[in-house]
Amino acid sequence: HDLSWISKIQVNHPAVLRRAEQIQARRTVKKEWQAAWLLKAVTFIDLTTLSGDDTSSNIQRLCYKAKYPIREDLLKALNMHDKGITTAAVCVYPARVCDAVKALKAAGCNIPVASVATGFPAGQTHLKTRLEEIRLAVEDGATEIDVVINRSLVLTGQWEALYDEIRQFRKACGEAHLKTILATGELGSLTNVYKASMIAMMAGSDFIKTSTGKETVNATFPVAIVMLRAIRDFFWKTGNKIGFKPAGGIRSAKDSLAWLSLVKEELGDEWLKPELFRIGASTLLSDIERQIYHHVTGRYAAYHDLPMS
Amino acid sequence: MAATRAGPRAREIFTSLEYGPVPESHACALAWLDTQDRCLGHYVNGKWLKPEHRNSVPCQDPITGENLASCLQAQAEDVAAAVEAARMAFKSWSAHPGVVRAQHLTRLAKVIQKHQRLLWTLESLVTGRAVREVRDGDVQLAQQLLHYHAIQASTQEEALAGWEPMGVIGLILPPTFSFLEMMWRICPALAVGCTVVALVPPASPTPLLLAQLSGELGPFPGVLNVISGPASLVPILASQPGIQKVAFCGALEEGRALRRSLAGECAELGLALGTESLLLLTDTADIDSAVEGVVDAAWSDRGPGGLRLLIQESVWDEAMRRLQERMGRLRSGRGLDGAVDMGARGAAACDLVQRFVCEAQSQGAQVFQAGDVPSERPFCPPTLVSNLPPASPCAQVEVPWPVVVASPFRTAKEALLVANGTPRGGSASVWSERLGQALELGYGLQVGTVWINAHGLRDPSVPTGGCKESGCSWHGGPDGLYEYLRPSGTPAQLSCLSKNLNYDTFGLAVPSTLPAGPEIGPSPAPPYGLFVGGRFQAPGARSSRPIRDSSGNLHGYVAEGGAKDIRGAVEAAHQAFPGWAGQSPGARAALLWALAAALERRKSTLASRLERQGAELKAAEAEVELSARRLRAWGARVQAQGHTLQVAGLRGPVLRLREPLGVLAVVCPDEWPLLAFVSLLAPALAYGNTVVMVPSAACPLLALEVCQDMATVFPAGLANVVTGDRDHLTRCLALHQDIQAMWYFGSAQGSQFVEWASAGNLKPVWASRGCPRAWDQEAEGAGPELGLRAARTKALWLPMGD
């Protein structure tokens, strides 16, 4: 890999904003297409809880919901009950990984457990403890690690140092998948987003992820467009397909459809599978279920019609 | 649980993740057509006009071919009725204060807002354009246009004092167009107090609907009249008595023909021709965003025409790869589908594309087509043409929608040469992340609109127009208003048509002149020669013509200029142009002031020469003084080269630049031999043009006296003065392809010839049609009209963002 890949790059902010506006209006899906796309969206969800008050009981409930994301009778009505629709993963704090692994095992499924790490969400701890955090999470059974990058390295232009750090994260992960959170809301410019994306991919990330969900600006379309273009450029240069994970602020079923069509438009259908596309969300699933309910029954669901997660 | 509504296909879609149809119901459009019993006539004076015994043309869905309605074709008497209605309406409409017109426009905007679904479904159904573009783009912009022009109307009395509406405007629209093209033109016309007769091609119901919405608003039914009919009605409408201006929007050759046929007719002509656009992609650009710019320009239903794409050689491969990748994701389909990028524009457009592509291929070009496009007619896939040899015939013609012709360039300088090397001058975008380079290219492009790192943005407050053969009429912004205004007190345009004027022989031969005796008179003898390139030169014909004073005595001889001398003068003016146009307004003003001072020093000579032409000494001295004042005034007036506009929804400024036209030919009137000459020279030079002037035929000596000073004050070639036979020189100038504009003050026949001949390169022409002008009056001799005509506008969009 070569740092010259990022030296010449230019991202035009207003032009990307215009594209972001257009892309949301240019593609919609209706009727069966909408239902099918929504079910597909479910399989991309990293069902997430990242709260200070997480305990084993709500982790358990979350894991159960991950296994049964949509009411069985609704899936039957759509003739989709045998497709094994589950969310892509559950995503928790490192201290809750054990709980999640246990709960998923009890539910009898092999949904991967993802753990955030490396001083999430700020990343402002010592490198040594950040690396140790990854190792412990992997030991506890997490097979996917969402690390945050050190934003100060981006803002001061220390691209090689950033590369080295992510390399070490990669090594610490071992077999586990590495998802690198760029915290794009704190990178200053879209050009920096592109550069950080490229560095993260060069350093061996399996996914690049927009944000922690804890910044003031989370997953936005302009940022996503820049990251997706970086993914495509990386693929063209190396032949490696890297995954993309928007996270934070994706709450409605309509949003999720827009994200699917964004990936379809910018990268193509090959990226629309859980190995290459995830949506980090906590409340999105219930809205999707509500829409599916409406599609199947023609009625809007009451709060108690659908099981809570 | 309620009954299941789910279809069987969800399973397959779950795997394929394909897009499905998103049909937009057009029931309300059909219901509207039903109210007309599926038979559309014309909308005149607030009523539907459905005359009997007219041919009718079917209005079809361009995609399915389904018959939607039949449209009656107008005949000459229907046109006359519409013009008469507009003429009657003009009397009250223009007499009302601007506020009343503002109210009417605002109410129309509200009506459109309330019935927008009808508007967008009808438009998309009939034209085949993507409904999303019509709904989110056109309909919204139509309302903004009405609101913007309502504001202009309400401030008209103060902001446009000294101007009055022209009268009835004849608007001619091309076969394929968005109703927005009509809105751009009717809004300013109505706002300033004109009334409109729009001639739309057969089977275009949307303008009729708009006319109906306007007419039903009440008190001013006749301000907007729409008749539909074949192209053969164009000359009939244009020559209808009472029509003061014809605004034509359409194909180049039709515009050229109309320019010729309207020479000498009563109506003024504003042309907006062609649809091609240009995109310059430099190596510092954000290429992915530039590719989106290409999509906006040519592969969407936003842009009207094709695109010429210039790519810097060092990023050629990368840009082409991205373009082709992007093309693969474009979707085309029925316009009323909410998820397509491109609709279809009918069989004729489709044939045009096929012809162009075949021809390009036969001339050695590579053609790439991609996208999710239905294979049946009339859909055309997005097309990328490359490696087209620049000298091939196909590289010269206008690129049709949805074709992009890509060619490489090496340096920014070369990009400008290539970009400016076409007769078209519509719009262009520049993609570069280097501000200096982007501005250099933006200022250097000879087009009406330049977007930096964007393409196709539009706003009611930003003037849109063109230069060169794209025609010089404007819409939007202040320039759009002036299109339909004339200085107060100007008499209504009269026809100066002389049917037996032979264009082939007008001014062709120079009557030979013989020596008329020795010059007698006060010394020093007047300067002799043609003032070309900064010095007096002998004429190519090596002959002279006598000039007589007011009592018939020989005053002197002046050189007899001819075609070769005009050629030399134009060349000299072109050489001087870049240097002069590049000067700051302050530097130009300084030279004009220096000339003014020189005139004052020469006052006694000038005054005595004027005296010999029959002027009183007092009046002669006053004329000299006024001439010097004119030079100073224009120097001082042209200090600002433009101003900044603020546009809703855009971060960053839009610059409205006033750029010089280039080489301006001026044929001065016979009267006021000094004052008229200087009054025309001053604004032309102040705006940065270089000029070729034909001085007063009766007394060119005064202009030659001024030339003696220009020789010392001005750089060579700035102003060139050619004396000789007026008609002959006029012919040479009017037929010259490399003169960018022409002002003619002379006979009606000469005016008619100049208007006819200007069709060659479509140079803007200002012809007096034999009407004398009061050059000593401020309004006519130095009014803002001269300033407007001496420069052209360019809108430069500068979106900002990190």
Coordinates of N, CA and C in Angstrom, one line a residue, chain B residues 320-400:
Chain B
M320 N -13.0 8.2 -17.4 CA -13.8 7.4 -18.3 C -14.3 6.2 -17.5
R321 N -13.5 5.6 -16.7 CA -13.9 4.4 -15.9 C -15.0 4.7 -15.0
R322 N -14.9 5.9 -14.3 CA -16.0 6.2 -13.4 C -17.3 6.6 -14.2
L323 N -17.1 7.2 -15.3 CA -18.3 7.5 -16.1 C -19.1 6.3 -16.5
Q324 N -18.3 5.3 -17.0 CA -18.9 4.1 -17.5 C -19.5 3.3 -16.4
E325 N -18.9 3.3 -15.2 CA -19.4 2.6 -14.1 C -20.7 3.3 -13.7
R326 N -20.7 4.6 -13.7 CA -21.9 5.3 -13.3 C -23.1 5.1 -14.2
M327 N -22.7 5.1 -15.5 CA -23.8 4.9 -16.5 C -24.5 3.6 -16.3
G328 N -23.8 2.6 -15.9 CA -24.5 1.3 -15.7 C -25.6 1.3 -14.6
R329 N -25.6 2.3 -13.8 CA -26.6 2.4 -12.7 C -27.7 3.3 -13.1
L330 N -27.7 3.9 -14.2 CA -28.8 4.8 -14.6 C -30.0 4.0 -15.0
R331 N -31.2 4.5 -14.6 CA -32.4 3.8 -15.0 C -33.3 4.7 -15.9
S332 N -33.8 4.1 -16.9 CA -34.7 4.8 -17.8 C -36.0 4.1 -17.8
G333 N -37.1 4.8 -18.0 CA -38.4 4.1 -18.1 C -39.5 5.1 -18.2
R334 N -40.7 4.7 -18.0 CA -41.8 5.5 -18.2 C -41.6 6.7 -17.3
G335 N -41.9 7.9 -17.8 CA -41.7 9.1 -17.0 C -42.5 9.2 -15.8
L336 N -43.7 8.5 -15.8 CA -44.5 8.5 -14.6 C -44.1 7.5 -13.5
D337 N -42.9 7.0 -13.7 CA -42.4 6.1 -12.6 C -41.5 6.9 -11.7
G338 N -41.7 6.8 -10.4 CA -41.0 7.7 -9.5 C -39.6 7.3 -9.2
A339 N -39.1 6.3 -9.8 CA -37.7 5.9 -9.5 C -36.8 5.8 -10.8
V340 N -37.1 6.5 -11.8 CA -36.3 6.5 -13.0 C -35.5 7.8 -13.1
D341 N -34.3 7.7 -13.7 CA -33.5 9.0 -14.0 C -33.9 9.6 -15.2
M342 N -34.3 8.8 -16.2 CA -34.6 9.4 -17.5 C -35.8 8.8 -18.1
G343 N -36.7 9.7 -18.6 CA -37.9 9.2 -19.3 C -37.5 9.0 -20.8
A344 N -38.5 9.3 -21.6 CA -38.3 9.2 -23.1 C -38.8 10.5 -23.6
R345 N -38.2 10.9 -24.7 CA -38.7 12.2 -25.3 C -39.3 12.1 -26.7
G346 N -39.8 10.9 -26.9 CA -40.5 10.7 -28.2 C -39.6 10.2 -29.3
A347 N -40.3 9.8 -30.4 CA -39.6 9.1 -31.5 C -38.6 10.0 -32.2
A348 N -39.0 11.3 -32.4 CA -38.1 12.2 -33.1 C -36.7 12.3 -32.4
A349 N -36.8 12.5 -31.1 CA -35.5 12.6 -30.3 C -34.7 11.4 -30.5
C350 N -35.4 10.2 -30.4 CA -34.8 8.9 -30.5 C -34.0 8.8 -31.8
D351 N -34.7 9.1 -32.9 CA -34.1 9.0 -34.3 C -32.9 9.9 -34.3
L352 N -33.0 11.1 -33.8 CA -31.8 12.0 -33.8 C -30.6 11.4 -33.2
V353 N -30.8 10.8 -32.0 CA -29.7 10.2 -31.3 C -29.1 9.0 -32.2
Q354 N -30.0 8.2 -32.7 CA -29.5 7.1 -33.5 C -28.7 7.6 -34.7
R355 N -29.2 8.6 -35.4 CA -28.4 9.1 -36.5 C -27.0 9.6 -36.1
F356 N -27.1 10.4 -34.9 CA -25.8 11.0 -34.5 C -24.8 9.8 -34.1
V357 N -25.3 8.8 -33.4 CA -24.4 7.7 -33.0 C -23.8 7.0 -34.2
C358 N -24.7 6.7 -35.2 CA -24.2 6.0 -36.4 C -23.2 6.8 -37.1
E359 N -23.5 8.1 -37.2 CA -22.5 8.9 -37.9 C -21.2 9.0 -37.2
A360 N -21.3 9.2 -35.9 CA -20.0 9.2 -35.1 C -19.2 8.0 -35.2
Q361 N -19.9 6.8 -35.2 CA -19.2 5.5 -35.3 C -18.5 5.4 -36.7
S362 N -19.3 5.9 -37.7 CA -18.7 5.8 -39.0 C -17.5 6.7 -39.2
Q363 N -17.4 7.7 -38.4 CA -16.3 8.6 -38.5 C -15.2 8.3 -37.5
G364 N -15.3 7.1 -36.9 CA -14.2 6.6 -36.1 C -14.3 6.7 -34.6
A365 N -15.5 7.1 -34.1 CA -15.6 7.3 -32.7 C -16.0 6.0 -32.0
Q366 N -15.6 5.9 -30.7 CA -16.1 4.8 -29.9 C -17.4 5.2 -29.2
V367 N -18.3 4.3 -29.2 CA -19.6 4.6 -28.5 C -19.8 3.6 -27.4
F368 N -20.1 4.1 -26.2 CA -20.4 3.2 -25.1 C -21.8 3.6 -24.6
Q369 N -22.6 2.5 -24.5 CA -24.0 2.7 -24.0 C -24.2 1.8 -22.8
A370 N -24.9 2.2 -21.8 CA -25.2 1.3 -20.7 C -26.4 1.8 -20.0
G371 N -26.7 1.1 -18.9 CA -27.9 1.6 -18.1 C -29.0 0.6 -18.2
D372 N -29.9 0.7 -17.3 CA -31.1 -0.2 -17.2 C -32.2 0.6 -18.0
V373 N -32.2 0.2 -19.3 CA -33.1 1.0 -20.3 C -34.0 0.0 -21.0
P374 N -35.3 0.2 -21.1 CA -36.1 -0.7 -21.9 C -35.6 -0.7 -23.3
S375 N -35.7 -1.8 -23.9 CA -35.0 -1.9 -25.3 C -35.9 -1.4 -26.4
E376 N -37.2 -1.2 -26.1 CA -38.1 -0.8 -27.2 C -38.0 0.7 -27.4
R377 N -38.5 1.2 -28.6 CA -38.6 2.6 -28.8 C -39.6 3.2 -27.9
P378 N -39.6 4.4 -27.5 CA -38.7 5.5 -27.9 C -37.6 5.7 -26.9
F379 N -37.1 4.7 -26.2 CA -36.1 4.9 -25.2 C -34.7 5.0 -25.8
C380 N -33.9 5.9 -25.3 CA -32.5 6.0 -25.8 C -31.7 5.8 -24.6
P381 N -30.7 4.9 -24.7 CA -29.8 4.7 -23.5 C -28.8 5.8 -23.4
P382 N -28.3 6.1 -22.2 CA -27.3 7.1 -22.0 C -26.1 6.7 -22.9
T383 N -25.5 7.6 -23.6 CA -24.5 7.3 -24.6 C -23.3 8.2 -24.3
L384 N -22.1 7.5 -24.4 CA -20.8 8.2 -24.2 C -20.0 8.0 -25.5
V385 N -19.7 9.1 -26.2 CA -18.9 9.0 -27.4 C -17.5 9.5 -27.1
S386 N -16.5 8.7 -27.5 CA -15.2 9.2 -27.3 C -14.4 9.0 -28.6
N387 N -13.2 9.5 -28.6 CA -12.3 9.4 -29.7 C -12.9 9.9 -31.0
L388 N -13.7 10.8 -30.9 CA -14.3 11.4 -32.2 C -13.3 12.4 -32.7
P389 N -12.8 12.2 -33.9 CA -11.7 13.1 -34.4 C -12.3 14.5 -34.5
P390 N -11.5 15.5 -34.0 CA -12.1 16.8 -33.9 C -12.4 17.4 -35.2
A391 N -11.8 16.9 -36.3 CA -12.1 17.5 -37.6 C -13.3 16.8 -38.3
S392 N -13.8 15.8 -37.7 CA -14.9 15.1 -38.3 C -16.2 15.9 -38.3
P393 N -17.1 15.8 -39.3 CA -18.3 16.6 -39.3 C -19.1 16.5 -38.0
C394 N -19.1 15.3 -37.5 CA -19.9 15.0 -36.3 C -19.5 15.8 -35.1
A395 N -18.2 16.1 -35.1 CA -17.7 16.9 -33.9 C -18.1 18.3 -34.0
Q396 N -18.6 18.8 -35.1 CA -19.0 20.2 -35.2 C -20.5 20.4 -34.8
V397 N -21.3 19.4 -35.0 CA -22.8 19.6 -34.9 C -23.1 19.6 -33.4
E398 N -24.3 20.0 -33.1 CA -24.8 20.1 -31.7 C -25.0 18.6 -31.2
V399 N -24.6 18.4 -30.0 CA -24.8 17.0 -29.4 C -26.2 16.9 -28.9
P400 N -26.9 15.8 -29.3 CA -28.3 15.7 -28.8 C -28.4 15.0 -27.5

